[in-house]
Coordinates of C-alpha atoms in Angstrom, one line a residue:
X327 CA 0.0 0.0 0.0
X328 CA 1.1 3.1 -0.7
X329 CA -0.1 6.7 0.9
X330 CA 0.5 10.4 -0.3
X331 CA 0.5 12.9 2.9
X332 CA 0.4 16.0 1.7
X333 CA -1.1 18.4 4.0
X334 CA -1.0 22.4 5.1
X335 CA 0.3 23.9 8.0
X336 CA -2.5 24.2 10.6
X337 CA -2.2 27.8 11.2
X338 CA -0.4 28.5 14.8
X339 CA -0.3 25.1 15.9
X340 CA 2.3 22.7 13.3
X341 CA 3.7 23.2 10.3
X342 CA 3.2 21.2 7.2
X343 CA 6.2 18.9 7.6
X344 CA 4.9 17.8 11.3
X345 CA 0.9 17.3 10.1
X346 CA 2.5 15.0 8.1
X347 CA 5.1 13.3 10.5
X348 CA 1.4 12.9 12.4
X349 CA -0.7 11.4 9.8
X350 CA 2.5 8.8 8.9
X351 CA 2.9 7.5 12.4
X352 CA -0.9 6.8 12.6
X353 CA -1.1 4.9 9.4
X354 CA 1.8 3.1 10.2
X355 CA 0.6 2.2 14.1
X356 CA -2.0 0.0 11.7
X357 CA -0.6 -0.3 8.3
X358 CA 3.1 -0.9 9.6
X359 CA 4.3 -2.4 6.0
X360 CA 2.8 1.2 4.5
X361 CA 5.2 2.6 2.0
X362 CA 3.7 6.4 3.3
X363 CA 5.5 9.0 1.0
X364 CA 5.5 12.7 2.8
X365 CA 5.0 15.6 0.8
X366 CA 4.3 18.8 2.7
X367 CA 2.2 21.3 0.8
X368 CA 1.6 25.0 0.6
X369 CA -0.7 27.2 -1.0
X370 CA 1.2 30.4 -1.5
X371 CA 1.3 31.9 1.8
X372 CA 2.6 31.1 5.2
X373 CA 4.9 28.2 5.0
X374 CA 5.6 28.0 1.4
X375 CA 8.8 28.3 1.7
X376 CA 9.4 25.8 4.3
X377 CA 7.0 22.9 2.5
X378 CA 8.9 23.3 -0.4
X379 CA 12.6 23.4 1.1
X380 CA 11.5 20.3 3.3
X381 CA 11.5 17.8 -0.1
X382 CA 13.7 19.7 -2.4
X383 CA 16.3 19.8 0.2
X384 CA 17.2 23.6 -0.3
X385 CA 18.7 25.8 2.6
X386 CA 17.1 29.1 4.1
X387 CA 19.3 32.9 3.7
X388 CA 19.0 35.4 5.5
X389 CA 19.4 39.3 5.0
X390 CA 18.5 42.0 7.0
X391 CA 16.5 44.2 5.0
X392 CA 14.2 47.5 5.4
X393 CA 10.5 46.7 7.3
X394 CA 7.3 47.8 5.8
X395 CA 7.4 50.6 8.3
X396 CA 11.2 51.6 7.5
X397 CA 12.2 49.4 10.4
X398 CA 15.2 46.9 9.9
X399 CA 14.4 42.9 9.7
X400 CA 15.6 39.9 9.8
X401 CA 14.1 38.3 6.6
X402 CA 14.7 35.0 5.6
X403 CA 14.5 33.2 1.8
X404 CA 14.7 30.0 0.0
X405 CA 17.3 28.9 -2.0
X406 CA 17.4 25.8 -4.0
X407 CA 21.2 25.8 -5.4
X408 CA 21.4 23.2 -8.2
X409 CA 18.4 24.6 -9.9
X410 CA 19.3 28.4 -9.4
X411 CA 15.7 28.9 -8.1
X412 CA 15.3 32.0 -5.3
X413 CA 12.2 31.6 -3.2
X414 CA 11.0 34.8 -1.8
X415 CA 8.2 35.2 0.6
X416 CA 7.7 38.5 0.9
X417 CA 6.1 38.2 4.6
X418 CA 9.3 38.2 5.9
X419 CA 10.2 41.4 4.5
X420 CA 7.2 43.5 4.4
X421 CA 4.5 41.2 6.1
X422 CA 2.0 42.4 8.0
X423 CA 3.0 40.2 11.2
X424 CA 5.7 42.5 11.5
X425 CA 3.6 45.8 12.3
X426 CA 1.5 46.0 15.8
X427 CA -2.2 46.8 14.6
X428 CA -2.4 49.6 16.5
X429 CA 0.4 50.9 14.5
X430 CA -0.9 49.5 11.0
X431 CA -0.7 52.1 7.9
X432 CA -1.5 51.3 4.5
X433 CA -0.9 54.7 3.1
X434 CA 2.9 54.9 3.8
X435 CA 4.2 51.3 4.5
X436 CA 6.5 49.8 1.6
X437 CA 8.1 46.7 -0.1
X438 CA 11.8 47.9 -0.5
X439 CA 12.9 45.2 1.6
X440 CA 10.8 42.7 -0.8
X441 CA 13.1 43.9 -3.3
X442 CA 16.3 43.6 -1.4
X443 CA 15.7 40.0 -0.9
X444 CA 15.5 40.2 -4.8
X445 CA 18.8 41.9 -5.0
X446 CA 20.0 39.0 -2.4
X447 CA 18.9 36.6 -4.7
X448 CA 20.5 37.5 -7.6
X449 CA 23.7 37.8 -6.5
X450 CA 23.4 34.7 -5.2
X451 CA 22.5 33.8 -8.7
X452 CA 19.3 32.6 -9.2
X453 CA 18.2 32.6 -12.3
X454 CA 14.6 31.7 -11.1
X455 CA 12.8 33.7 -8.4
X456 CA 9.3 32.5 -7.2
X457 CA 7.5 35.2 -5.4
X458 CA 4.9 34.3 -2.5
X459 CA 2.9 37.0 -1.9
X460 CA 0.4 36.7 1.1
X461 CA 0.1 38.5 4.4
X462 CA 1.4 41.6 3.2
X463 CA 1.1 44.6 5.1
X464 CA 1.8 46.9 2.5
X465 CA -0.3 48.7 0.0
X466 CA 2.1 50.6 -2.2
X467 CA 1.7 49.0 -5.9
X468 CA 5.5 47.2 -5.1
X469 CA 7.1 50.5 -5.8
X470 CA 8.9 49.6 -3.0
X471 CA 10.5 46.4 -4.7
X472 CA 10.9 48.7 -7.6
X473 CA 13.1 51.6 -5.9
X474 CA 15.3 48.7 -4.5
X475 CA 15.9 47.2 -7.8
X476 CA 17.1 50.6 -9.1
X477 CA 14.0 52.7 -10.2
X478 CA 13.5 56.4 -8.8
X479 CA 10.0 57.7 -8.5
X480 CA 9.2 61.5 -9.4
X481 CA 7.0 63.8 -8.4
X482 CA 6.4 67.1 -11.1
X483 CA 9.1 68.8 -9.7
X484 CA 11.8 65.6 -10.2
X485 CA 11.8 65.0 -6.6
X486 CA 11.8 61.5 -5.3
X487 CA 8.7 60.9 -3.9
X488 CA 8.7 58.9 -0.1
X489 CA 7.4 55.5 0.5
X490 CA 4.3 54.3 0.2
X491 CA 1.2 54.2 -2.0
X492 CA -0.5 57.6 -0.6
X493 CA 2.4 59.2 -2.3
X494 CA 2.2 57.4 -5.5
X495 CA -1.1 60.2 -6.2
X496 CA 2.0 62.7 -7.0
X497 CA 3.8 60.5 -9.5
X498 CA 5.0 62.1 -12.6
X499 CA 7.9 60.1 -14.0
X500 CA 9.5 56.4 -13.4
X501 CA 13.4 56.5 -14.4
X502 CA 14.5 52.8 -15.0
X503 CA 17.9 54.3 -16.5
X504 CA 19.6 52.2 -13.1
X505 CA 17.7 49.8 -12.9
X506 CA 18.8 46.3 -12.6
X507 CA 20.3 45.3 -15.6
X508 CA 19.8 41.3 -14.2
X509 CA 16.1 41.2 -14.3
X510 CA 15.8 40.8 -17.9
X511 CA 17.5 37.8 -17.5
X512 CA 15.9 36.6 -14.5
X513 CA 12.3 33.9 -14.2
X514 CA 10.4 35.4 -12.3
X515 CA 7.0 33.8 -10.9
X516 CA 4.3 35.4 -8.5
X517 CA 2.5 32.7 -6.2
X518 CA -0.7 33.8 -5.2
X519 CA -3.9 32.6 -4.6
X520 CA -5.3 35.8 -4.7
X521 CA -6.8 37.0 -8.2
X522 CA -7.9 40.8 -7.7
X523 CA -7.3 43.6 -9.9
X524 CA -5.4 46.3 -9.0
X525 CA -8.1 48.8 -8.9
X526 CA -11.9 49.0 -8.4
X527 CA -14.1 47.5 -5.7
X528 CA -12.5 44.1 -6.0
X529 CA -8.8 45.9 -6.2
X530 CA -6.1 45.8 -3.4
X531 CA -7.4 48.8 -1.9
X532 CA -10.8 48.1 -0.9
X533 CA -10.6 44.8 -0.4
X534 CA -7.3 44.0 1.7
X535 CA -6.5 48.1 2.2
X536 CA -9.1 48.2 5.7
X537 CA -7.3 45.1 7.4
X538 CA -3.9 47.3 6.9
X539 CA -5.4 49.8 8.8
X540 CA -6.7 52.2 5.8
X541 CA -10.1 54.2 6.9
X542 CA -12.8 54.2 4.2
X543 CA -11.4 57.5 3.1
X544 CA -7.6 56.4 2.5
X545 CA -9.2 53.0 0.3
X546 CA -10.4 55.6 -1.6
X547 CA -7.7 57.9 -2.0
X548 CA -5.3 54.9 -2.2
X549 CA -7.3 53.2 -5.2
X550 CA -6.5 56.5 -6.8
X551 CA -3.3 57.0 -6.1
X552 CA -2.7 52.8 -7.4
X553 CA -4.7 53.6 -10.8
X554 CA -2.4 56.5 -11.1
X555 CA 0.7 54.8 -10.8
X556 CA -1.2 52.4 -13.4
X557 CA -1.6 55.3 -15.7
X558 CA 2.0 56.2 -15.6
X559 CA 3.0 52.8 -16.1
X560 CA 1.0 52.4 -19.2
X561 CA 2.7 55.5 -20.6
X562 CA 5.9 53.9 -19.8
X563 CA 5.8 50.4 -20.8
X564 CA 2.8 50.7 -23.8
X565 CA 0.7 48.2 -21.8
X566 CA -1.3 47.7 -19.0
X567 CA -1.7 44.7 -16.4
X568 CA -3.9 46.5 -13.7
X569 CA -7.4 44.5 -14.6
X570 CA -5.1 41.1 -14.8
X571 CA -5.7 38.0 -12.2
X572 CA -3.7 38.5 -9.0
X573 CA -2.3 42.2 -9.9
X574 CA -3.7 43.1 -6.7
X575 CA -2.1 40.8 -4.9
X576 CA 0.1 42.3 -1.5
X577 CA -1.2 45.7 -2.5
X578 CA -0.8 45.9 -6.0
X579 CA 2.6 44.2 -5.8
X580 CA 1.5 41.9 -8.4
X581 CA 0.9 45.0 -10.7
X582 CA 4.6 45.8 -10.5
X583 CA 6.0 42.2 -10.8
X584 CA 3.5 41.9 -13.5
X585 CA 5.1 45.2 -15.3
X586 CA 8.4 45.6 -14.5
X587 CA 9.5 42.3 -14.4
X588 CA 7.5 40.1 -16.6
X589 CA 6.3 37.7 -14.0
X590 CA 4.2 35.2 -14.5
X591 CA 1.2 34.2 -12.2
X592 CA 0.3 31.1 -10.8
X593 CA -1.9 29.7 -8.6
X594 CA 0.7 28.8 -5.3
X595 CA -0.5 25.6 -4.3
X596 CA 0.4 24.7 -8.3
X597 CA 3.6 26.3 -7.9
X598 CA 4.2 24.2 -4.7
X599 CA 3.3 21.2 -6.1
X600 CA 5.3 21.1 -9.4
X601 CA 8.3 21.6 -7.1
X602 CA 7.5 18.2 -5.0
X603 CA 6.7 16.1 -7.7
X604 CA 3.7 15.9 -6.5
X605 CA 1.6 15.1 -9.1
X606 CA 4.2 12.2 -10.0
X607 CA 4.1 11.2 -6.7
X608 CA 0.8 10.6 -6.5
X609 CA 0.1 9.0 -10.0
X610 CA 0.4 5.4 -8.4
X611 CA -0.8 6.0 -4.9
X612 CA -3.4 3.9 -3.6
X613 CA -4.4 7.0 -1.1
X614 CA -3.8 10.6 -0.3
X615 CA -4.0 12.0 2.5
X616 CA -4.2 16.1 3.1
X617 CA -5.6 18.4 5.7
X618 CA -5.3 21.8 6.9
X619 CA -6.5 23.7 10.0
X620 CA -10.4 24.8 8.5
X621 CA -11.8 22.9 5.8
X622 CA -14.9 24.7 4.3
X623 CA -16.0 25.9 1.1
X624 CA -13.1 28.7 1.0
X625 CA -11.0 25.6 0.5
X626 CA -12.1 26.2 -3.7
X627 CA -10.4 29.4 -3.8
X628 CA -7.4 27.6 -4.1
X629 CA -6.0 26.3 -1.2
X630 CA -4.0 23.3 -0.8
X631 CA -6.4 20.6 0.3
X632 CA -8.1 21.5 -3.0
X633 CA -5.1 21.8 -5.2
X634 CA -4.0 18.1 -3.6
X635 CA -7.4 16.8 -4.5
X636 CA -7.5 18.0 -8.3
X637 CA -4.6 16.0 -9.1
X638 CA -5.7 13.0 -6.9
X639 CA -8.9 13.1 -8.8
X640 CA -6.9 12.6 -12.5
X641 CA -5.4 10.0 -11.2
X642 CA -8.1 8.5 -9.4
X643 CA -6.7 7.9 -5.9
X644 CA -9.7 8.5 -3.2
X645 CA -8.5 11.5 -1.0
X646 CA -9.2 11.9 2.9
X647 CA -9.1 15.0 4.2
X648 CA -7.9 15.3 8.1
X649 CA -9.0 19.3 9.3
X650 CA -8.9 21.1 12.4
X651 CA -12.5 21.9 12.0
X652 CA -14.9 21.3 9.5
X653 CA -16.8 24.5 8.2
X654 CA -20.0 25.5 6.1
X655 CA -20.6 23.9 3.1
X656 CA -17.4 21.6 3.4
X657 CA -19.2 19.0 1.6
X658 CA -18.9 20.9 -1.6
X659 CA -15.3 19.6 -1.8
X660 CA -16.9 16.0 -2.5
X661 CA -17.4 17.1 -6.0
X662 CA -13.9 17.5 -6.5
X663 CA -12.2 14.8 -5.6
X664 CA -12.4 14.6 -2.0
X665 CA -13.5 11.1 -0.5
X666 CA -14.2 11.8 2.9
X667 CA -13.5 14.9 5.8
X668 CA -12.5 14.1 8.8
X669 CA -12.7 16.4 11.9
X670 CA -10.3 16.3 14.8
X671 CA -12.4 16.8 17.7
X672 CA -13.1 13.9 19.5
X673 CA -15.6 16.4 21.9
X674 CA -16.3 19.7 22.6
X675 CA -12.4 21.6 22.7
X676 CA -11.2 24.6 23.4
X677 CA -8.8 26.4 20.0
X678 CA -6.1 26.7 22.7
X679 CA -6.5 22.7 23.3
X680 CA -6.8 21.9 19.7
X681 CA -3.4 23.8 18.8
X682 CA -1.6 22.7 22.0
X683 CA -2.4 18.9 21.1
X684 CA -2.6 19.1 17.1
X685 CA -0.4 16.3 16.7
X686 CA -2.1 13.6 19.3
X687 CA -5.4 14.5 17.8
X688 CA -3.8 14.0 14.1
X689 CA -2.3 10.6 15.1
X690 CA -5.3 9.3 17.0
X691 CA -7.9 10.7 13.9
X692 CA -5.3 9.1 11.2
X693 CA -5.5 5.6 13.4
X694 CA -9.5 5.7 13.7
X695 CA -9.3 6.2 10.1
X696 CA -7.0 3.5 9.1
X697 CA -8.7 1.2 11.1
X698 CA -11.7 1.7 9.6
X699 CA -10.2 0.7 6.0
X700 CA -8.8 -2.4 7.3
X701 CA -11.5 -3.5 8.6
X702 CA -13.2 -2.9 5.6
X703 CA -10.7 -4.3 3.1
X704 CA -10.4 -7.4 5.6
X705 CA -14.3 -7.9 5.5
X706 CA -13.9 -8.0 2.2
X707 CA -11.5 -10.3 1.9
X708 CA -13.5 -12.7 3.9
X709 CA -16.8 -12.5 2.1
X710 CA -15.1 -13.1 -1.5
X711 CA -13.4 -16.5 0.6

């Protein structure tokens, strides 16, 4: 027999690599003779990184680099050296669990250390960069990531303008004359599972601009100043990628990777899973397992338990899905190749509980669940005798 894991991180509690560890040692407390093949997954956010360094054997770097709030950091990226690929999660530079909400501000928090990383990269010298782009705390279009790669933004009177995407309302001009000459030469791939538009009611402003700490009045005056920057780009470049998928992804970010450096955009559990093999992986399984912390209808948008399941359900290898909790509508997923949803709880449990004992519960759930198929594959067996 042989079993896929391939789970998510359950958020706060264990990453992706140790929900698997979990589901392995259950199956194998009944199924000792289980060839179980681990293959933690990601989505685009949180963890990314780490999922994908955990089978491709690659090594973290580390650069200290500008916060979204001007602040230094200690950022960290992935780097897979055989293939030259650079994997950047731009959390760790200009994420937004690096700004206390009560000091939260959309309207002048930036991505240069995003594009540092970049800089890092390359002279390490990848020739790939995959860019993760959730939990941003920024809002700025990626000018940010721009200035560090060498373009100066003007205002009317040829004055750099300061950080952030308030200010971008008083662009005039974008020099590129310094900058770096490496990026045409340079892969570069935004992860995202986030398909907004830059602008409009569905653009990085209104929709991810009030959790950044924007008021209703700075969404609006921030959407501006973003279309702007979009109008100015177009006059530059003689096209325009502001009504794309995912160019309002980490505040308009994904315009400027779009833009200025001819990124392409991809779903991230896709990315994730081309780069473990997992589709390979699973082509001869006989199950998968996956899970993540909240299982609901959300899981469509995207997110690695649904990812997992598509590529199960080519293949046709049943899925079971272990989750933290199951949510509304979960039972949507059945249409897409999930097989059955498991829950955690064995009884009513407190969040704190659940986190602190994540791993027990995974074990004991992935046992109750392996015992169940051999006793049915062993009742089987005794009615066809």
């Amino acid at each position: 027999m042989k079993v896929v894991i391939a789970p998510d991180s359950f958020k706060d509690s264990l990453s992706a690599l140790k929900v698997a560890q979990a589901i392995a040692q259950g199956w194998q407390a009944v199924f000792p003779d289980a060839e179980t093949i681990l293959c933690p997954m990601a989505d685009g956010g949180e963890g990314t990184i780490e999922a994908v360094l955990e089978v491709c054997d690659g090594q973290w770097r580390e650069k200290t680099v500008v916060g979204p709030l001007g602040q230094p950091v200690q950022a960290k990226w992935g780097w897979l050296k055989k293939q030259k690929i650079a994997m950047i999660e731009m959390a760790q530079a200009s994420g937004i669990q690096l700004v206390p909400p009560s000091e939260r501000d959309a309207c002048h928090s930036t991505t240069f250390g995003t594009g540092q990383l970049i800089l890092d990269a390359l002279d390490a010298g990848a020739k790939d960069i995959i860019l993760t782009v959730g939990g941003s705390a920024t809002n700025d279009g990626g000018t940010g990531l721009l200035s560090a790669l060498g373009a100066v933004l003007l205002d009317a009177n040829q004055k750099v303008l300061p950080a952030g995407g308030l200010a971008l309302s008083h662009l005039s001009k974008i020099d590129l004359t310094h900058f770096d000459s490496r990026i045409q030469h340079t892969r570069f791939l935004l992860a995202a599972d986030v398909t907004n538009p830059l602008c409009g009611p569905n653009g990085a402003s209104h929709i991810f601009g009030p959790q950044k700490g924007a008021s209703p009045a700075q969404v609006q005056l921030l959407d501006a100043a973003l279309a702007h920057f979009a109008d100015v780009s177009l006059k530059l470049l003689g096209f325009d990628k502001r009504d794309e998928a995912g160019s309002g992804a980490a505040g308009g970010l994904g315009f400027a990777a779009k833009s200025y450096l001819n990124a392409d955009f991809k779903a991230g559990v896709k990315v994730v899973a081309e780069l473990n093999q997992l589709e390979h992986k699973i082509s001869n399984a006989d199950w998968v397992i996956t899970g993540e912390g909240k299982f609901d209808q959300q899981t469509l948008s995207g997110k690695t338990v649904f990812g997992v399941s598509q590529i199960a359900k080519a293949h046709n290898v049943p899925v079971i899905v272990i989750a933290g909790t199951l949510g509304e509508d979960y039972q949507a997923l059945y249409e897409h190749g999930v097989s059955a949803a498991f829950s955690l709880a064995n009884g009513p449990i407190t969040l704190e509980h659940a986190c602190e004992h994540a791993a027990e519960l995974i074990y004991e759930r992935t046992v109750d669940i392996a015992r169940l198929i051999q006793f049915s594959q062993t009742s089987l067996n005794d009615k066809k005798a």
